[in-house]
Coordinates of C-alpha atoms in Angstrom, one line a residue:
X3 CA -15.2 -10.7 14.6
X4 CA -17.7 -7.6 14.8
X5 CA -19.7 -7.3 10.9
X6 CA -19.7 -3.8 12.3
X7 CA -18.7 -1.4 9.1
X8 CA -15.9 1.0 9.2
X9 CA -16.3 5.0 9.1
X10 CA -15.1 6.2 6.1
X11 CA -12.8 9.6 4.9
X12 CA -12.9 11.2 2.2
X13 CA -8.8 11.1 -0.7
X14 CA -7.6 14.2 -0.9
X15 CA -9.5 17.9 -0.8
X16 CA -11.7 16.6 -3.8
X17 CA -11.5 12.7 -4.2
X18 CA -13.2 10.0 -3.7
X19 CA -15.2 8.8 -0.3
X20 CA -13.7 5.4 0.9
X21 CA -13.4 3.0 4.0
X22 CA -11.4 4.2 6.8
X23 CA -8.8 1.2 6.0
X24 CA -8.8 -0.4 2.0
X25 CA -7.2 -3.7 1.1
X26 CA -3.5 -4.4 -0.9
X27 CA -4.3 -7.3 -3.3
X28 CA -1.0 -7.7 -4.5
X29 CA -0.7 -11.0 -2.8
X30 CA -3.5 -13.1 -4.5
X31 CA -2.0 -13.5 -7.4
X32 CA 2.1 -12.5 -7.1
X33 CA 4.8 -12.1 -4.9
X34 CA 4.0 -14.0 -1.5
X35 CA 4.2 -17.4 -2.7
X36 CA 0.9 -19.9 -3.7
X37 CA -2.3 -18.4 -3.7
X38 CA -6.0 -19.6 -3.5
X39 CA -8.0 -17.6 -5.8
X40 CA -11.2 -18.8 -4.5
X41 CA -10.4 -17.7 -1.2
X42 CA -9.0 -14.5 -2.6
X43 CA -12.6 -13.8 -3.6
X44 CA -14.2 -14.5 -0.6
X45 CA -11.5 -12.0 1.3
X46 CA -12.8 -9.5 -1.1
X47 CA -16.1 -10.0 -1.0
X48 CA -16.2 -9.9 3.4
X49 CA -14.2 -6.7 2.8
X50 CA -16.5 -4.7 1.3
X51 CA -19.5 -5.6 3.3
X52 CA -16.9 -4.2 6.6
X53 CA -17.1 -1.2 4.4
X54 CA -13.8 -1.4 2.7
X55 CA -14.4 0.3 -0.3
X56 CA -10.3 1.0 -1.8
X57 CA -9.1 -1.4 -3.5
X58 CA -5.3 -1.3 -4.4
X59 CA -3.5 -3.0 -7.2
X60 CA -1.0 -2.1 -9.7
X61 CA 0.4 -3.1 -13.5
X62 CA 3.3 -4.6 -12.6
X63 CA 1.7 -7.0 -9.9
X64 CA 2.1 -10.4 -12.0
X65 CA 2.6 -8.7 -15.3
X66 CA -1.1 -7.6 -15.3
X67 CA -2.4 -10.9 -13.4
X68 CA -4.0 -9.0 -10.5
X69 CA -5.6 -7.0 -12.8
X70 CA -7.4 -9.5 -14.6
X71 CA -8.2 -11.4 -11.3
X72 CA -9.2 -8.3 -9.8
X73 CA -11.6 -7.5 -12.5
X74 CA -15.0 -9.8 -12.4
X75 CA -15.1 -8.4 -8.7
X76 CA -14.5 -5.1 -9.7
X77 CA -17.6 -5.0 -12.0
X78 CA -19.4 -6.8 -10.2
X79 CA -19.5 -4.1 -7.5
X80 CA -18.3 -1.3 -9.6
X81 CA -21.0 1.5 -8.4
X82 CA -20.0 0.1 -4.4
X83 CA -16.3 0.2 -4.7
X84 CA -12.9 2.7 -5.9
X85 CA -10.7 1.0 -8.0
X86 CA -6.9 2.0 -7.3
X87 CA -4.2 0.7 -9.8
X88 CA -0.9 1.9 -10.8
X89 CA 2.2 2.4 -13.8
X90 CA 5.7 2.8 -13.7
X91 CA 7.2 -0.3 -12.8
X92 CA 8.6 -2.7 -15.6
X93 CA 10.4 -5.4 -15.3
X94 CA 13.4 -6.6 -17.9
X95 CA 12.4 -9.6 -19.6
X96 CA 14.1 -12.7 -17.7
X97 CA 15.1 -11.2 -14.9
X98 CA 11.7 -11.0 -12.3
X99 CA 13.0 -9.1 -9.6
X100 CA 15.0 -6.6 -11.9
X101 CA 12.7 -3.5 -12.0
X102 CA 13.3 -0.5 -14.9
X103 CA 11.2 2.2 -13.8
X104 CA 9.2 4.3 -16.7
X105 CA 7.1 7.7 -16.4
X106 CA 7.3 9.1 -20.1
X107 CA 4.2 10.4 -21.4
X108 CA 4.0 7.1 -24.3
X109 CA 4.1 4.8 -21.6
X110 CA 1.9 5.9 -19.3
X111 CA -0.6 6.6 -22.5
X112 CA 0.2 2.7 -22.9
X113 CA -0.3 1.3 -19.4
X114 CA -3.4 3.3 -18.6
X115 CA -5.1 1.7 -22.3
X116 CA -3.4 -1.9 -21.0
X117 CA -5.0 -1.7 -17.7
X118 CA -8.7 0.2 -18.9
X119 CA -9.2 -3.7 -21.1
X120 CA -7.4 -6.0 -18.0
X121 CA -9.7 -4.4 -15.4
X122 CA -12.0 -3.7 -18.1
X123 CA -14.0 -0.7 -16.7
X124 CA -14.0 2.6 -18.1
X125 CA -12.1 4.7 -15.3
X126 CA -9.8 4.1 -13.2
X127 CA -10.7 5.8 -9.8
X128 CA -7.5 6.0 -8.2
X129 CA -4.7 6.5 -10.9
X130 CA -0.9 6.1 -9.1
X131 CA 1.9 7.0 -10.4
X132 CA 4.4 3.9 -9.0
X133 CA 7.6 5.2 -8.6
X134 CA 9.2 8.0 -9.8
X135 CA 12.1 8.4 -12.6
X136 CA 14.0 11.1 -11.9
X137 CA 15.0 11.6 -15.5
X138 CA 11.4 12.4 -16.6
X139 CA 10.7 16.2 -14.7
X140 CA 7.4 15.1 -12.4
X141 CA 5.3 17.9 -14.1
X142 CA 5.8 16.2 -17.0
X143 CA 4.3 13.0 -15.6
X144 CA 1.5 14.5 -13.5
X145 CA 1.0 16.6 -16.9
X146 CA 0.4 13.4 -19.0
X147 CA -1.7 12.4 -16.4
X148 CA -4.0 15.2 -15.7
X149 CA -4.7 14.6 -19.8
X150 CA -5.9 11.2 -18.6
X151 CA -8.5 12.6 -16.0
X152 CA -9.6 15.5 -19.0
X153 CA -10.0 12.6 -21.4
X154 CA -12.5 10.4 -18.7
X155 CA -9.9 8.1 -18.2
X156 CA -9.1 9.0 -15.5
X157 CA -10.6 10.5 -12.4
X158 CA -8.4 10.6 -9.2
X159 CA -4.2 11.3 -9.2
X160 CA -2.2 9.7 -7.0
X161 CA 1.6 9.1 -6.3
X162 CA 3.7 7.0 -4.9
X163 CA 7.1 7.3 -2.8
X164 CA 7.9 10.5 -3.7
X165 CA 9.6 13.6 -1.3
X166 CA 7.9 16.1 -0.4
X167 CA 9.4 18.3 -3.5
X168 CA 8.0 16.2 -5.8
X169 CA 4.6 16.1 -3.9
X170 CA 4.7 19.9 -4.2
X171 CA 5.7 20.1 -7.5
X172 CA 3.1 17.3 -8.8
X173 CA 0.1 19.0 -7.1
X174 CA 0.6 22.5 -8.4
X175 CA 0.8 21.3 -12.2
X176 CA -3.3 18.8 -10.9
X177 CA -4.7 17.8 -7.5
X178 CA -2.7 14.4 -6.1
X179 CA -5.9 12.9 -4.0
X180 CA -3.0 10.3 -2.1
X181 CA 0.5 9.2 -2.0
X182 CA 1.5 5.4 -0.9
X183 CA 4.2 5.2 0.7
X184 CA 5.7 2.1 3.6
X185 CA 4.6 3.2 6.4
X186 CA 4.4 1.0 9.9
X187 CA 5.7 0.3 13.2
X188 CA 9.0 -0.6 11.2
X189 CA 9.3 2.5 8.8
X190 CA 8.4 5.7 9.3
X191 CA 11.1 7.9 7.3
X192 CA 8.2 9.5 5.0
X193 CA 7.2 11.6 8.7
X194 CA 10.3 13.6 8.5
X195 CA 9.0 15.4 5.8
X196 CA 6.8 14.3 3.3
X197 CA 3.5 13.6 5.7
X198 CA 3.9 17.2 6.6
X199 CA 3.7 18.6 3.2
X200 CA 0.7 15.9 2.7
X201 CA -1.0 17.6 5.6
X202 CA -0.4 21.1 4.3
X203 CA -1.3 20.3 1.2
X204 CA -5.1 18.4 2.1
X205 CA -3.2 15.0 0.5
X206 CA -4.4 11.8 1.9
X207 CA -1.9 9.3 3.2
X208 CA -2.5 5.4 1.5
X209 CA 0.1 3.5 3.9
X210 CA 1.6 -0.4 2.3
X211 CA 3.2 -2.7 4.4
X212 CA 1.5 -1.0 7.5
X213 CA 1.8 -4.6 8.7
X214 CA 5.4 -4.8 7.9
X215 CA 4.6 -6.9 5.1
X216 CA 3.3 -9.5 7.9
X217 CA 6.1 -9.4 10.2
X218 CA 4.3 -7.1 12.6
X219 CA 2.1 -9.7 13.3
X220 CA 3.9 -13.2 14.4
X221 CA 3.2 -14.7 11.4
X222 CA 6.9 -15.9 10.4
X223 CA 10.2 -15.3 12.4
X224 CA 12.7 -15.6 8.7
X225 CA 11.8 -15.6 5.8
X226 CA 14.4 -17.5 4.5
X227 CA 13.7 -20.2 6.5
X228 CA 10.1 -19.7 7.3
X229 CA 8.1 -19.2 3.8
X230 CA 8.3 -20.6 0.2
X231 CA 11.0 -20.0 -2.5
X232 CA 8.9 -18.0 -4.5
X233 CA 7.7 -15.7 -1.9
X234 CA 9.2 -11.8 -2.2
X235 CA 10.0 -11.3 1.4
X236 CA 13.2 -13.7 1.5
X237 CA 14.9 -10.7 -1.2
X238 CA 13.7 -8.5 1.6
X239 CA 17.3 -7.3 4.6
X240 CA 14.7 -7.0 7.0
X241 CA 13.5 -10.3 7.3
X242 CA 16.4 -12.7 6.8
X243 CA 19.1 -13.7 9.1
X244 CA 20.3 -11.7 11.6
X245 CA 18.7 -9.2 10.5
X246 CA 15.2 -11.2 11.4
X247 CA 16.4 -12.1 15.0
X248 CA 16.8 -8.8 15.6
X249 CA 14.0 -7.6 14.4
X250 CA 11.9 -10.3 16.2
X251 CA 13.1 -8.9 19.7
X252 CA 11.3 -5.9 18.7
X253 CA 7.9 -7.1 18.7
X254 CA 7.3 -7.5 22.5
X255 CA 5.9 -3.9 23.1
X256 CA 3.2 -4.7 20.6
X257 CA 2.9 -8.3 22.4
X258 CA 2.4 -6.7 25.5
X259 CA -0.1 -4.5 24.0
X260 CA -2.1 -7.0 22.3
X261 CA -2.7 -8.3 25.5
X262 CA -4.1 -5.6 27.1
X263 CA -6.4 -5.0 23.9
X264 CA -7.6 -8.3 24.2
X265 CA -5.9 -8.1 20.6
X266 CA -3.3 -9.6 18.1
X267 CA -0.4 -7.8 17.6
X268 CA -0.9 -7.3 13.9
X269 CA -4.0 -5.3 15.5
X270 CA -1.9 -2.9 17.4
X271 CA 0.5 -2.4 14.8
X272 CA -2.6 -1.4 12.7
X273 CA -4.2 1.0 15.0
X274 CA -0.7 2.5 15.3
X275 CA -0.8 3.7 12.1
X276 CA -5.1 4.3 11.8
X277 CA -4.4 7.0 14.8
X278 CA -0.9 8.5 12.3
X279 CA -4.2 10.5 10.9
X280 CA -4.8 12.1 14.5
X281 CA -0.8 12.7 15.3
X282 CA -0.1 14.7 11.7
X283 CA -3.9 15.7 10.9
X284 CA -4.3 13.9 7.8
X285 CA -6.0 11.6 6.6
X286 CA -4.8 8.2 6.8
X287 CA -5.5 4.9 4.6
X288 CA -4.2 2.0 5.4
X289 CA -4.1 -0.8 2.3
X290 CA -2.9 -3.9 4.4
X291 CA -2.7 -7.2 2.2
X292 CA -4.4 -10.6 2.6
X293 CA -6.3 -13.3 1.2
X294 CA -8.4 -14.9 3.5
X295 CA -11.5 -13.4 5.1
X296 CA -10.7 -13.7 9.0
X297 CA -7.9 -11.4 8.3
X298 CA -10.0 -8.7 6.8
X299 CA -12.2 -9.4 9.4
X300 CA -9.1 -8.9 11.9
X301 CA -7.8 -5.9 10.3
X302 CA -10.6 -3.9 9.7
X303 CA -11.8 -4.6 13.4
X304 CA -8.3 -2.5 14.3
X305 CA -9.7 0.1 13.1
X306 CA -11.8 0.5 16.8
X307 CA -9.1 0.6 19.1
X308 CA -7.4 3.7 20.6
X309 CA -3.8 3.9 22.2
X310 CA -3.6 5.3 24.7
X311 CA -0.2 8.0 24.8
X312 CA 1.0 5.9 27.3
X313 CA 0.9 3.0 25.0
X314 CA 1.8 4.9 22.5
X315 CA 5.3 6.2 23.8
X316 CA 5.9 2.0 24.5
X317 CA 6.0 2.0 20.9
X318 CA 7.9 4.9 19.7
X319 CA 11.3 3.8 20.0
X320 CA 10.4 0.4 17.3
X321 CA 11.0 1.9 14.0
X322 CA 14.9 3.8 15.4
X323 CA 16.2 0.5 16.0
X324 CA 15.0 -1.6 13.0
X325 CA 17.8 -3.7 11.1
X326 CA 18.1 -4.2 7.9
X327 CA 17.2 -1.6 5.0
X328 CA 13.3 -1.8 3.1
X329 CA 14.9 -3.5 -0.7
X330 CA 17.6 -5.0 -1.5
X331 CA 19.6 -4.1 -4.4
X332 CA 17.4 -5.5 -7.3
X333 CA 17.2 -2.5 -9.7
X334 CA 15.6 -0.5 -7.8
X335 CA 15.5 1.1 -4.1
X336 CA 14.0 3.7 -2.2
X337 CA 16.2 5.0 -0.4
X338 CA 16.3 8.8 0.2
X339 CA 12.6 9.1 -1.3
X340 CA 10.9 8.4 1.5

């Protein structure tokens, strides 16, 4: 694997400068089955060595445990990296996958203080509204977030899984540095409206699950049979039952291009996401998640792969043929919010 550092870009018009690929840290303590703390810490260090500077977490990941786990690494390299965390998802007591979305001002203030304490830092670099509570006006939510900026507790604002209209309304209250939404060869709904609005406003896109939660890499073919009982992906319709079998068949063009580029399928999938920046004239910083140093090396190396127009055309039909929803009926759905 190369030791070349990745290039940098700016999040939003006035946001922080970051590596063109970030690191999603959720799986280091939550959602994807058993984790290895020592291995995860090595992955964090390797990412920073390779120029990854945007590290993404949330208060919902392990109900604060992910932020606590990351705190020593963040503190040790505070001047070298950008800390992104989120508020907005509260889990129903005793029901691990049942989510309650909250955006009211007192809750936001409670969340930011708790995150600052767990992270043990003075200010959060990018603070996201994790999900949208439609019972609270977006202007009110972002107004409260803007107060946190003025108070020095937060430096830049982000939103996750918002509509184009919500992004415009939010940006009118306070500049938004980034929108985080699922964007991959399997999930392209945001291209309909949100991507255009972000490009127009100068807002960066931070795609989460750019590898289809690992499915696009071929690391598993059916979540129910290949993954542990505690793995969140076993609840996702796309990766189970008949849907999994149908979707696995869609990976053939990815594998073909991987052979052409002497790359892995995951690298082709990531290269496609990275090239959305050129296709849509905006900054794109995907945050693939991993707990393994060698996967960090593999993922960052994908930033050097350039797919031709002919190769891109082979991948174009995939998203329209995907079977199954992104999320199950678990008290939260992002349907219609892309």
